Tab-separated table of C-alpha atoms and ligand atoms in Angstrom:
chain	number	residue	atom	x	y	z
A	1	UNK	CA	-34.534	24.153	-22.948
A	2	UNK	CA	-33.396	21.952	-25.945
A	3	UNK	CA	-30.016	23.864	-26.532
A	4	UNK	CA	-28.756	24.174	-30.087
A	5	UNK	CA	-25.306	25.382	-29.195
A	6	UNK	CA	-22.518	23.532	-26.892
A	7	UNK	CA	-19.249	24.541	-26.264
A	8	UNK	CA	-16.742	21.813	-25.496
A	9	UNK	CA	-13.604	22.608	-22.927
A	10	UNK	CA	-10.341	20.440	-23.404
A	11	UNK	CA	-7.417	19.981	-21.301
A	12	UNK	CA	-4.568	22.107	-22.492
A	13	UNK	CA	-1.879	20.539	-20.461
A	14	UNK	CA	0.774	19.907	-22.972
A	15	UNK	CA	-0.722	20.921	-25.818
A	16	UNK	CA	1.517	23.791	-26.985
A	17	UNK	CA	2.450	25.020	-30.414
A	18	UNK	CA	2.495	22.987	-33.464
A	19	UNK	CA	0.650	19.869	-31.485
A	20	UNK	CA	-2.244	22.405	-30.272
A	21	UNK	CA	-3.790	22.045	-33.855
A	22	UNK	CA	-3.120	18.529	-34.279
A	23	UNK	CA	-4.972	17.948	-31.100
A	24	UNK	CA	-7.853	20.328	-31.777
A	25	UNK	CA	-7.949	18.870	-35.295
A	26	UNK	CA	-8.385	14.981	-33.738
A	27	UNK	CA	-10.910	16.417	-31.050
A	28	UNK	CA	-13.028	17.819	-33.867
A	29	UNK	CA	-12.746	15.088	-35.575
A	30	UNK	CA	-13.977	12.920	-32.651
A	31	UNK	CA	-16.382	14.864	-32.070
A	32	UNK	CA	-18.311	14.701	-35.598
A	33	UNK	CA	-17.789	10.819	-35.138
A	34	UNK	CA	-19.616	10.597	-31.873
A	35	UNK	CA	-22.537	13.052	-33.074
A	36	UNK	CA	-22.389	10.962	-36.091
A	37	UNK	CA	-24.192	8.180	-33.876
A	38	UNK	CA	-27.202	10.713	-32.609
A	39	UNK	CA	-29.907	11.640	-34.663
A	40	UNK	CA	-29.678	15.349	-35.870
A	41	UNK	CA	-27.747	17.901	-38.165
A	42	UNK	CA	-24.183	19.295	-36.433
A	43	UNK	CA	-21.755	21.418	-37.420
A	44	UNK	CA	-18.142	21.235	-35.450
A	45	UNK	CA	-16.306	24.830	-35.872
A	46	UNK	CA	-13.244	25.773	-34.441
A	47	UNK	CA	-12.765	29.425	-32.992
A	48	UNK	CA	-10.004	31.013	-30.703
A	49	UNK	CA	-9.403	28.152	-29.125
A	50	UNK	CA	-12.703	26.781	-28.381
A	51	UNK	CA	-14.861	24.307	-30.271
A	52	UNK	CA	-18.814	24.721	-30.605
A	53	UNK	CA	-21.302	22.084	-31.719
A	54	UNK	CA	-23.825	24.189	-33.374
A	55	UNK	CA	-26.896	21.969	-34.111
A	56	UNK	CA	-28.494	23.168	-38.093
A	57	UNK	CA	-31.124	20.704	-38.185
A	58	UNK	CA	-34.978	21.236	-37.877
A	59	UNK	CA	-35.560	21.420	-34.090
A	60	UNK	CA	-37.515	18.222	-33.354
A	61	UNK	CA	-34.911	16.331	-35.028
A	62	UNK	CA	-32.706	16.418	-32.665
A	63	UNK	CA	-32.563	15.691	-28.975
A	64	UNK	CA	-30.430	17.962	-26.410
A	65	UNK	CA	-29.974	15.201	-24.346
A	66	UNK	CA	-28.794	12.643	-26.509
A	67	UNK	CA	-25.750	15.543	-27.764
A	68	UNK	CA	-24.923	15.456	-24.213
A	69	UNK	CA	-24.416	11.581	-24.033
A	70	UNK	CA	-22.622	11.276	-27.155
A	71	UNK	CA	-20.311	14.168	-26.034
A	72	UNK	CA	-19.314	12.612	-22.606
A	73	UNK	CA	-17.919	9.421	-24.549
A	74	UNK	CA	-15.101	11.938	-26.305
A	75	UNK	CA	-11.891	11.562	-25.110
A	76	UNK	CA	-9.711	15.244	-24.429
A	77	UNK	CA	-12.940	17.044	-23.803
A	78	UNK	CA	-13.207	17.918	-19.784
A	79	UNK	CA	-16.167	19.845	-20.062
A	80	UNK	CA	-19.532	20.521	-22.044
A	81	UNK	CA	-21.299	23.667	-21.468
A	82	UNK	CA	-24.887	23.879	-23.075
A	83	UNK	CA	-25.305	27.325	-24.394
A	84	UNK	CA	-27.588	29.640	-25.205
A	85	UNK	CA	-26.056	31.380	-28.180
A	86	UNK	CA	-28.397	34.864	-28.863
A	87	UNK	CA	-27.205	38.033	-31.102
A	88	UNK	CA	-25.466	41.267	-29.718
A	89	UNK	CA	-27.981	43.199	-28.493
A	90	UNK	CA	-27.731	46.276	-25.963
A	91	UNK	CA	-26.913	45.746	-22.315
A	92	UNK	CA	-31.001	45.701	-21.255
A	93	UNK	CA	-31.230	42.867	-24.416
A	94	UNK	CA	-28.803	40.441	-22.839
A	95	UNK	CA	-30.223	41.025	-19.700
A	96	UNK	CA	-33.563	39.924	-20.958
A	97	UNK	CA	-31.686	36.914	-22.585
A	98	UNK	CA	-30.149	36.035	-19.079
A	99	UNK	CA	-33.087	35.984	-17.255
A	100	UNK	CA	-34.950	33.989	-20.371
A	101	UNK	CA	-31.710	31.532	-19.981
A	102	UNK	CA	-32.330	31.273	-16.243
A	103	UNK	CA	-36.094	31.031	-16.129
A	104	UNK	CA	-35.823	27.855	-18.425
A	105	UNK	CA	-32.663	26.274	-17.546
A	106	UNK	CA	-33.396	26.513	-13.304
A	107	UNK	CA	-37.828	26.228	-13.965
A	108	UNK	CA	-38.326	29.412	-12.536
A	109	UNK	CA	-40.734	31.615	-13.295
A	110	UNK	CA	-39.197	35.861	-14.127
A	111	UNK	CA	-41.633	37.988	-12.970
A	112	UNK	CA	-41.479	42.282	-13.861
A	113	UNK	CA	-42.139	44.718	-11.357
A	114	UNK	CA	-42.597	48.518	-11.919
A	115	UNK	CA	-38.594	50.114	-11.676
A	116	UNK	CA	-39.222	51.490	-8.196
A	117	UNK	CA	-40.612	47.988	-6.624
A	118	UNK	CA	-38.257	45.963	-8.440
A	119	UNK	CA	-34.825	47.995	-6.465
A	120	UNK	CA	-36.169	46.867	-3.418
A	121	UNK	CA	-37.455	43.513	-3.591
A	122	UNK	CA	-33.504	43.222	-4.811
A	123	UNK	CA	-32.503	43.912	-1.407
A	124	UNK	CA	-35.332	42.155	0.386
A	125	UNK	CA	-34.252	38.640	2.328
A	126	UNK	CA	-33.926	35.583	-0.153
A	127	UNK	CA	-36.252	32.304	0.757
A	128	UNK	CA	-34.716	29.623	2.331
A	129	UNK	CA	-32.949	27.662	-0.663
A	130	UNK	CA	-33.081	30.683	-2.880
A	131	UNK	CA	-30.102	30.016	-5.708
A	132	UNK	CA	-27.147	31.387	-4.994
A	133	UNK	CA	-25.422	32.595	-7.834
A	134	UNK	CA	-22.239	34.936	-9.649
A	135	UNK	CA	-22.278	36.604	-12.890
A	136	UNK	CA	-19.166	36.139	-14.789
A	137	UNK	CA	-18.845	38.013	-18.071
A	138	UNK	CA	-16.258	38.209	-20.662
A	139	UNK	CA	-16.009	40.454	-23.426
A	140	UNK	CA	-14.014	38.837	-26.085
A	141	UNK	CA	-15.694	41.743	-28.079
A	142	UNK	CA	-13.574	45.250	-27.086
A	143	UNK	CA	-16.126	47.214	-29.311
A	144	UNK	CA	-19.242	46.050	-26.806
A	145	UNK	CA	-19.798	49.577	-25.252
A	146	UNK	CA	-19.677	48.363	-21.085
A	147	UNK	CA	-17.291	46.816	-19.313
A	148	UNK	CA	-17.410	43.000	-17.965
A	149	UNK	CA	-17.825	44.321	-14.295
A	150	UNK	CA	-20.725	46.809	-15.104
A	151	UNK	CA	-22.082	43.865	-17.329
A	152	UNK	CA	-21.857	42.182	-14.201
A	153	UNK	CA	-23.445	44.209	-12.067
A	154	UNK	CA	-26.170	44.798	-13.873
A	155	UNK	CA	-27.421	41.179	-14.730
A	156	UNK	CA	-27.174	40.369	-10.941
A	157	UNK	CA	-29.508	43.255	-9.942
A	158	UNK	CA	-32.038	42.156	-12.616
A	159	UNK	CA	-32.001	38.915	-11.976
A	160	UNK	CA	-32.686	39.554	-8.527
A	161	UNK	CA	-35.616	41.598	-9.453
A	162	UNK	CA	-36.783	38.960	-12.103
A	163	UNK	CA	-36.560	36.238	-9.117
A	164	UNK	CA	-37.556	37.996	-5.502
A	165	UNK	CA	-36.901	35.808	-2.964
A	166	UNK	CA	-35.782	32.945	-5.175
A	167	UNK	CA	-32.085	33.871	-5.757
A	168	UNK	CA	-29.138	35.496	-4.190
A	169	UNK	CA	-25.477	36.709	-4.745
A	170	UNK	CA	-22.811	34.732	-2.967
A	171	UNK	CA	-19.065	35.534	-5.502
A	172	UNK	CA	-17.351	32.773	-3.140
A	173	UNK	CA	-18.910	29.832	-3.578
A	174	UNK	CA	-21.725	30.121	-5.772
A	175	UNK	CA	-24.680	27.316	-7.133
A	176	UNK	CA	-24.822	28.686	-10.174
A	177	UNK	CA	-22.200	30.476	-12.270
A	178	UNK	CA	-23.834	32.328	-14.921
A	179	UNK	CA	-20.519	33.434	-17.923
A	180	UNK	CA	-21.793	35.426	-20.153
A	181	UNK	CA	-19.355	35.864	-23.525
A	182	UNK	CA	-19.572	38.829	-25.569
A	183	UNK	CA	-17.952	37.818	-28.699
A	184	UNK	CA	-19.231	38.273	-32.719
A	185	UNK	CA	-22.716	36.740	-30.673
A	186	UNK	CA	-23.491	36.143	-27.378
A	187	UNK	CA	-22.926	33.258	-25.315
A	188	UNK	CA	-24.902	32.326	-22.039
A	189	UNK	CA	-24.056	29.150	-19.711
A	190	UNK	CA	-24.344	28.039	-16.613
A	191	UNK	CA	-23.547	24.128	-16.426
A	192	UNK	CA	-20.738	22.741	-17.349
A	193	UNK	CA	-20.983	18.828	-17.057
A	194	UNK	CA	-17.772	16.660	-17.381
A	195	UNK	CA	-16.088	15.192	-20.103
A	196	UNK	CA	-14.225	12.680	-20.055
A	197	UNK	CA	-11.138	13.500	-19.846
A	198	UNK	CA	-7.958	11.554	-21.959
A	199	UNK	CA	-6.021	12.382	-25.124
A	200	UNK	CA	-8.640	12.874	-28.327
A	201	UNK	CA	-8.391	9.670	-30.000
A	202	UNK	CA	-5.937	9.069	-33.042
A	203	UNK	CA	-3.400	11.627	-31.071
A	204	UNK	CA	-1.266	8.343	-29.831
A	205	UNK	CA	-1.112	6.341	-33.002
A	206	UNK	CA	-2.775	2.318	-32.681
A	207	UNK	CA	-2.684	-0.636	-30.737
A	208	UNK	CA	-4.333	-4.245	-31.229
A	209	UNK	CA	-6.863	-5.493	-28.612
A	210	UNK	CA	-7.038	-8.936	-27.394
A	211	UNK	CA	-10.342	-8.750	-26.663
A	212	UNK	CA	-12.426	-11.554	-25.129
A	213	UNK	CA	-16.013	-11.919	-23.862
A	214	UNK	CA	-15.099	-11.065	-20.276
A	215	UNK	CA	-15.077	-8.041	-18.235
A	216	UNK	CA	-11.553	-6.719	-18.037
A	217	UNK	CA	-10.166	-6.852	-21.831
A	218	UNK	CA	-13.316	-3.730	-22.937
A	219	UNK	CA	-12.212	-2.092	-19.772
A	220	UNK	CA	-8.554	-2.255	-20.829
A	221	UNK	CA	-8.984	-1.155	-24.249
A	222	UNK	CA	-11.134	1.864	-23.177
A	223	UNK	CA	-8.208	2.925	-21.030
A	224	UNK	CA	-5.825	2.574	-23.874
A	225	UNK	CA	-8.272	4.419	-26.147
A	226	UNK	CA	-8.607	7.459	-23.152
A	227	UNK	CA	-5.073	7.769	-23.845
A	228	UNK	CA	-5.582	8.903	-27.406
A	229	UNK	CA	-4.958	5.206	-29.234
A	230	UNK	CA	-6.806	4.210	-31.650
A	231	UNK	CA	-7.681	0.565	-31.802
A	232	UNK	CA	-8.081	-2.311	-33.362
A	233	UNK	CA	-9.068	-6.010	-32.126
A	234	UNK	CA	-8.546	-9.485	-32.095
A	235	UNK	CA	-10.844	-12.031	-30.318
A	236	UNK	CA	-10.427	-15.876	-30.415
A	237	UNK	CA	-13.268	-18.495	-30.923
A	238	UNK	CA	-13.115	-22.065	-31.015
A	239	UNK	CA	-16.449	-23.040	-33.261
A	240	UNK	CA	-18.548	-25.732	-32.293
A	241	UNK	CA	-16.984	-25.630	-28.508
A	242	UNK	CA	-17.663	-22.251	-28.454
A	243	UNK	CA	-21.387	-20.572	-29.692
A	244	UNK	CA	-22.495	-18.508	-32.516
A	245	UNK	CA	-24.049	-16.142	-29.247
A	246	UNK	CA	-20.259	-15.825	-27.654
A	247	UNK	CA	-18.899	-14.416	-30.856
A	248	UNK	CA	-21.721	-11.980	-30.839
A	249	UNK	CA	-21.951	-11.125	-27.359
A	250	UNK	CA	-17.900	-9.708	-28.230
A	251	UNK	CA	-19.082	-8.020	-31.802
A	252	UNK	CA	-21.269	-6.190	-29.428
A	253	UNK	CA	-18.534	-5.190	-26.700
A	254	UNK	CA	-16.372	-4.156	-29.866
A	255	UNK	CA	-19.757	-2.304	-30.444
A	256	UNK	CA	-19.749	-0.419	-26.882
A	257	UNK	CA	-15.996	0.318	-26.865
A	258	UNK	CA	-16.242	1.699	-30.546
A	259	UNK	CA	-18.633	4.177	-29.164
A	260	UNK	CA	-15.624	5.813	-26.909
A	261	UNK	CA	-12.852	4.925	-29.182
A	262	UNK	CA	-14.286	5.684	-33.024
A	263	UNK	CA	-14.431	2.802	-35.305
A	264	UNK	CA	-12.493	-0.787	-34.802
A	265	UNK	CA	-11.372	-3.023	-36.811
A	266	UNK	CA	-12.278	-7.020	-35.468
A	267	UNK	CA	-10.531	-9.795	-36.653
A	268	UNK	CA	-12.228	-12.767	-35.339
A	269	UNK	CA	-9.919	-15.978	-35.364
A	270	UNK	CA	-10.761	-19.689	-35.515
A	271	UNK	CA	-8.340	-21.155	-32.714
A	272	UNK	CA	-10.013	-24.347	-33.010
A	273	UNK	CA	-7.125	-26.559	-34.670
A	274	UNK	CA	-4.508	-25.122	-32.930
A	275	UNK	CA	-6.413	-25.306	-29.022
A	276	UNK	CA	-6.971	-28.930	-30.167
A	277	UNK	CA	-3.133	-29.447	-31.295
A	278	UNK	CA	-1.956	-27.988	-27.888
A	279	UNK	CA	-4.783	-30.153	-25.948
A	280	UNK	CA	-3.279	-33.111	-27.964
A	281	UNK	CA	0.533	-32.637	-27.593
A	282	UNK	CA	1.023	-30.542	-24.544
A	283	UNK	CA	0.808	-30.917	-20.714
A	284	UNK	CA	-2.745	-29.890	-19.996
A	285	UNK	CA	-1.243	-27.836	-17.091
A	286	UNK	CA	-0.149	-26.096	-19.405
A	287	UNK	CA	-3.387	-25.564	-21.713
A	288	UNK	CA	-3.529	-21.773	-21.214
A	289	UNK	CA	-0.479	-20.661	-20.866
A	290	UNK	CA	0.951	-21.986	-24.280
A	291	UNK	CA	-3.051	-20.879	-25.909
A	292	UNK	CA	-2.052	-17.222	-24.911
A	293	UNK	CA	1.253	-17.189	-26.103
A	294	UNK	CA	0.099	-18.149	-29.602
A	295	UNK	CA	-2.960	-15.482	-29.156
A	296	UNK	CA	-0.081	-13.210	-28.843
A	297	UNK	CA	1.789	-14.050	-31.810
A	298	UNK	CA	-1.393	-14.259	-34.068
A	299	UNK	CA	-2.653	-10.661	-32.718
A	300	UNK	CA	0.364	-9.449	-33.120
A	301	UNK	CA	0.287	-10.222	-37.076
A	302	UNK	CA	-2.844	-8.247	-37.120
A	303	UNK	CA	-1.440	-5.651	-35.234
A	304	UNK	CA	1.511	-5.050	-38.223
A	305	UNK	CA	-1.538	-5.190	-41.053
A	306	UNK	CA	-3.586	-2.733	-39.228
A	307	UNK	CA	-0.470	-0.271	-38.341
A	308	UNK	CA	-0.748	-0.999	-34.965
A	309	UNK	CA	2.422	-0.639	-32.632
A	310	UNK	CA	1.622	-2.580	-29.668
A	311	UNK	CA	-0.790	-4.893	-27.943
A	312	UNK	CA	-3.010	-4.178	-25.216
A	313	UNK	CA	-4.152	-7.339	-22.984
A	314	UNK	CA	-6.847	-7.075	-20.083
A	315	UNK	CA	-4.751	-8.869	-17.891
A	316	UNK	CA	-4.021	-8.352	-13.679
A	317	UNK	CA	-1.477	-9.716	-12.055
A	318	UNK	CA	-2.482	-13.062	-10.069
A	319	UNK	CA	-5.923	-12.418	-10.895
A	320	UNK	CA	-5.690	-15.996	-12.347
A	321	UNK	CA	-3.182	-18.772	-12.916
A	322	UNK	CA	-2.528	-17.452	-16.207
A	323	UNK	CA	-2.199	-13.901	-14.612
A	324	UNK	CA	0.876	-14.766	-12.020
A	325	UNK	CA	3.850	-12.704	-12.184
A	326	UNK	CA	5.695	-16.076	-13.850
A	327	UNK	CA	2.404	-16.508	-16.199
A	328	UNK	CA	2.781	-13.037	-17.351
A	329	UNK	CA	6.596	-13.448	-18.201
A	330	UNK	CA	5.782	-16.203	-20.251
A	331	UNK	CA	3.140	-14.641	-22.125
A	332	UNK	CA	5.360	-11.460	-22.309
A	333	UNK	CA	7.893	-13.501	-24.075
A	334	UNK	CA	6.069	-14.459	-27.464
A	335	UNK	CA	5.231	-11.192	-28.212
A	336	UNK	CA	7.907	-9.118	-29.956
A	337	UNK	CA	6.005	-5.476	-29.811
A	338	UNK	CA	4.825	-3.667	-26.614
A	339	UNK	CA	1.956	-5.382	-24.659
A	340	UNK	CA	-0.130	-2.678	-22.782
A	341	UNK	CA	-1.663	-4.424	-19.814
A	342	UNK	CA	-3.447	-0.790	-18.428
A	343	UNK	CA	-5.284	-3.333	-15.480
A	344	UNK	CA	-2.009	-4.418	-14.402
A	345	UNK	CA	-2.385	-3.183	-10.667
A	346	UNK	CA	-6.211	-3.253	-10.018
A	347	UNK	CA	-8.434	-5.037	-8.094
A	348	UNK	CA	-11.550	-7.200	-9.791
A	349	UNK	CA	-13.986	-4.497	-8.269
A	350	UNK	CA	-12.260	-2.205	-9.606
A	351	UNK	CA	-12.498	-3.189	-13.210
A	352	UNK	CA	-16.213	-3.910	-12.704
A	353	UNK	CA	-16.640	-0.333	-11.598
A	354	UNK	CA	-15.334	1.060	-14.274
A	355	UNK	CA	-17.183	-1.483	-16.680
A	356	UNK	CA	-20.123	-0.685	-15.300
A	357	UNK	CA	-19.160	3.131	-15.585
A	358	UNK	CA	-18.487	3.059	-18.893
A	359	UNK	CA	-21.441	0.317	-20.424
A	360	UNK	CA	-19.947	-2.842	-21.043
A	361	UNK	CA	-20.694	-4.544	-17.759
A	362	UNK	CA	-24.081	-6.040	-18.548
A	363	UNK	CA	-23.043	-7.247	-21.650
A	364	UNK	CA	-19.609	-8.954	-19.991
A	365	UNK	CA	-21.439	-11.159	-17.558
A	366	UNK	CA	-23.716	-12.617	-20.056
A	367	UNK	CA	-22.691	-16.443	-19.843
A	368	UNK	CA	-21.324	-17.216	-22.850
A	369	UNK	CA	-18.159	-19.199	-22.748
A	370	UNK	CA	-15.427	-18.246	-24.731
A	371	UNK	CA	-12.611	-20.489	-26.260
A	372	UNK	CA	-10.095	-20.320	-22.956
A	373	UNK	CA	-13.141	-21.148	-20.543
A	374	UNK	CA	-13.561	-24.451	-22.501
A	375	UNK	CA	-9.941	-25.946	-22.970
A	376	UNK	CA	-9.021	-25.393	-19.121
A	377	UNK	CA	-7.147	-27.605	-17.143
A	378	UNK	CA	-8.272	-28.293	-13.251
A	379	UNK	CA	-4.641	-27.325	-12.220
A	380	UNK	CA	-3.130	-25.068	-14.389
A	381	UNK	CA	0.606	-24.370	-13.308
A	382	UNK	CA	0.748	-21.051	-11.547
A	383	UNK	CA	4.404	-20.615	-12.051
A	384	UNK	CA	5.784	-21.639	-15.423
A	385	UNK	CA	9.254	-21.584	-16.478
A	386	UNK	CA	10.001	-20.491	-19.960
A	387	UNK	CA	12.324	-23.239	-20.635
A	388	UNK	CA	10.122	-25.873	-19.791
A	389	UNK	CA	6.793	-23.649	-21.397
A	390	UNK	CA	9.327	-23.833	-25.005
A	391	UNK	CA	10.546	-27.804	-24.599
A	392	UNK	CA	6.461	-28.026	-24.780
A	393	UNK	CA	5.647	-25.971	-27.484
A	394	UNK	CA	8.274	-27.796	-29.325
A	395	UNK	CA	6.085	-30.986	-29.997
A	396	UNK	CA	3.807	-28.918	-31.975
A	397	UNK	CA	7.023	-27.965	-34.330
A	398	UNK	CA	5.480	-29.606	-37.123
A	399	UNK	CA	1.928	-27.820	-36.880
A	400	UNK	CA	2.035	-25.021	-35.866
A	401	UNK	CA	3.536	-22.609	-38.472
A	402	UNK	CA	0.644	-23.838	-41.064
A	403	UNK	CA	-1.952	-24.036	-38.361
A	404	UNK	CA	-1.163	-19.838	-37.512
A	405	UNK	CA	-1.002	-18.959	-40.844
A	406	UNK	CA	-4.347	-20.448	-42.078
A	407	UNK	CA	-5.841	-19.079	-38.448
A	408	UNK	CA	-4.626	-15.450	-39.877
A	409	UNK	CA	-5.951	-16.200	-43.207
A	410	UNK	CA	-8.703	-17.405	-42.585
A	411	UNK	CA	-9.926	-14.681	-40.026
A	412	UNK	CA	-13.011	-12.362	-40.496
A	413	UNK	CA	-13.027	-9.140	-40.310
A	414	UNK	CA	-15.749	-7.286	-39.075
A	415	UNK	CA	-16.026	-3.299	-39.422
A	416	UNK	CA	-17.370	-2.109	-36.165
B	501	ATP	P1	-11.335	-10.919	-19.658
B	501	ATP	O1	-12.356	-10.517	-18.670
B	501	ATP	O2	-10.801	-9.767	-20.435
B	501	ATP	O3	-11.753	-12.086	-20.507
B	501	ATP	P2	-10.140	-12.689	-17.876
B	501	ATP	O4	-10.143	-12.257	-16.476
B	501	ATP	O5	-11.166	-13.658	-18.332
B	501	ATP	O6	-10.142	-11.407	-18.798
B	501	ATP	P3	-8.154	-14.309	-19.079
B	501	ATP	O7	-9.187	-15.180	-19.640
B	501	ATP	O8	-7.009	-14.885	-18.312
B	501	ATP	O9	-8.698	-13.191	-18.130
B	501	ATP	O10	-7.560	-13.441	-20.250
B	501	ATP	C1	-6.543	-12.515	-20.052
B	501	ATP	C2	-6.491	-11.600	-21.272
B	501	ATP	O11	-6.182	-12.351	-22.451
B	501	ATP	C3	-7.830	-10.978	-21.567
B	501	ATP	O12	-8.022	-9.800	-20.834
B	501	ATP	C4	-7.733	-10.697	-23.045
B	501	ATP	O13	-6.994	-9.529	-23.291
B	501	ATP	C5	-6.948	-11.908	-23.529
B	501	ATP	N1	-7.877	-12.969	-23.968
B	501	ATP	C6	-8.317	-14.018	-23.262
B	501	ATP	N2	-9.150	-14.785	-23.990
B	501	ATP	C7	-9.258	-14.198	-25.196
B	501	ATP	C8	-9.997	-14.491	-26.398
B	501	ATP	N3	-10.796	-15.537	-26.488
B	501	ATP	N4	-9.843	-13.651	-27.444
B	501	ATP	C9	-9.047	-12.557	-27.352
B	501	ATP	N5	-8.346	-12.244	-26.254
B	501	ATP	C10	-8.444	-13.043	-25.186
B	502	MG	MG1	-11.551	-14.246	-20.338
């Protein structure tokens, strides 16, 4: 059944008063962005609490299964209930309409029987993996002339009739929940697939993205982004040493994340001049550490442009030299807002899971270098000491300041 009608469940933990509407208003909003991205005609309304997709375009332009996808990369929605939306009709109408949702949802085939067969092939024995199922009906609508019990009741009798043999009641611990809402129309579901989950985006203000061609930086900003954040990114190239294909293969990761996270804002930066000024006047064992603390500074000035309160950095502790508890002080240190380091305490495996969960794996281990992969020393210190990490970046007094200020203005923006 290509369903024209979904309605979209949201976590309502903290969401009380004034911020309910604020958060309803974002979710909305997120989700006419991600159906934006599908082909088809939607309209987003709000009612009592709920939110419907109601599709208004021709229906083959439009594909139920593609709403679905789109829908599961909105953050704050925990469920998504394809529905059969029909008019009021009399109690033997919605019946009809229940076994009409069944028959095409489960592939079954309704047959009738003459009134006296049909009461007892109800209470003949079910087939071995017959359905078991529970009506569930709510009638938002006090007018609607039977009660949700007899409503109840009654679609479970016919629906054992329309089936023999292929269903049967269990109200414990059903297959199949069929809810049945009686409000200005009438709404039948069954599934309800998960969302999700998070804060809708844009709820939690912005933060910047240092965001590289590995695995672990699209994994961290997704996580940010789950939280409601908006974002906005910063990736670092170092043209020729780095290739035309590395730049794009993080254009497309921006790409991926912006799917989950609504549209980004990428400043790509040429860190050529000041990885070769480091490389020059440093100690190469301390290449990387002294290259990130500069990526900090320079994201940061993005950050301030694009509104953005903090920074959010894929990093795990001693996943890497540059990743040791001393490393990460260091790095910690140049930055004067908030770095967000949501990876902080996982394994590798567990980042690739949830890369590959979320799209961005395949695209992370294409072998493209980027800039820090290039300017690497064979022994990078693993525990750096502030003091000495400054008394380095001091020989680079007379540089630096013009070499990070042409890096920011010189930067391109791309509009993902
Ligand atoms: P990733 O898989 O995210 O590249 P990594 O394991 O390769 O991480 P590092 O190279 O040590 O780790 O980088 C640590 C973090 O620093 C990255 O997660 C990212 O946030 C940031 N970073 C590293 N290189 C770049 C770059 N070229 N541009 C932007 N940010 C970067
Ligand atoms: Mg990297």
């Amino acid at each position: 059944m290509n369903f024209r009608t979904f309605l979209l469940k949201y976590g309502e933990i903290g969401i009380k008063g004034k911020n309910r509407g604020q958060f309803e208003d974002a979710l909305a909003a997120q989700v006419r962005h991600a159906l934006s991205q599908v082909e088809g005609e939607y309209e987003v309304t709000k009612e009592q609490g709920r939110i419907y997709v109601n599709v208004t375009g021709p229906e083959d332009r439009f594909d139920a299964d593609e709403v679905m996808e789109a829908l599961k990369r909105v953050f704050g929605l925990v469920g998504i209930c394809p529905v059969l939306k029909v008019p009021v009709a009399d109690p033997e109408g919605i019946v009809q309409d229940a076994i009409r949702f069944i028959a095409q949802t489960y592939g079954l085939t309704p047959v009738s029987l003459p009134e006296d067969k049909a009461g007892r092939m109800a209470e003949a024995e079910p087939d071995q993996g017959a359905i078991s199922f529970k009506v569930h009906t709510r009638r938002a609508n006090k007018q609607y002339p039977v009660s949700s019990m007899e409503m109840d009741a009654l679609v479970g009798e016919k629906l054992l009739n329309a089936f023999p043999g292929k269903m049967k009641v269990d109200v414990h611990h059903p297959d199949l929940m069929l809810y049945i809402e009686i409000r200005e129309e009438v709404y039948l579901y069954s599934k309800i697939v998960p969302g999700p989950g998070g804060m809708p985006v844009g709820t939690n203000g912005r933060a910047q993205l240092l965001l590289s061609g590995g695995i672990d930086s699209p994994v961290a900003g997704w996580m940010i982004a789950k939280r409601g954040v908006a974002l906005d990114a910063t990736y670092f190239h170092a043209p020729p040493y780095t290739s035309e294909r590395a730049k794009q293969k993080v254009v497309d990761l921006a790409r991926l994340v912006a799917r989950y996270s609504g549209p980004i804002r990428l400043h790509v930066v040429n860190f050529t001049g000041i990885q070769l000024a480091i490389y020059d006047r440093c100690p190469h064992d301390e290449l990387t550490i002294i290259m990130r603390r500069y990526m900090m500074k320079i994201a940061e000035e993005f950050a301030r442009k694009d509104g953005s309160m903090g920074l959010i950095t894929g990093e795990s502790i001693g996943q890497v030299a540059s990743q040791t508890i001393q490393s990460l002080v260091c790095t910690d240190d140049a930055a004067t807002m908030p770095v967000f380091r949501p990876l902080i305490g996982f394994d590798k495996q567990d980042i690739i899971d949830v890369s590959v969960k979320i799209g961005t794996y395949d695209t992370s281990i294409q072998p493209f270098e980027d800039c820090c992969t290039i300017f690497v020393a064979k022994h990078p210190v693993t525990k750096p000491r502030l003091d000495i990490i400054k008394r380095s970046e001091e020989k680079l007094k007379d540089v630096i300041d013009e070499l990070l200020e042409k890096a920011v203005a010189e930067a391109e923006t791309i509009r993902i």
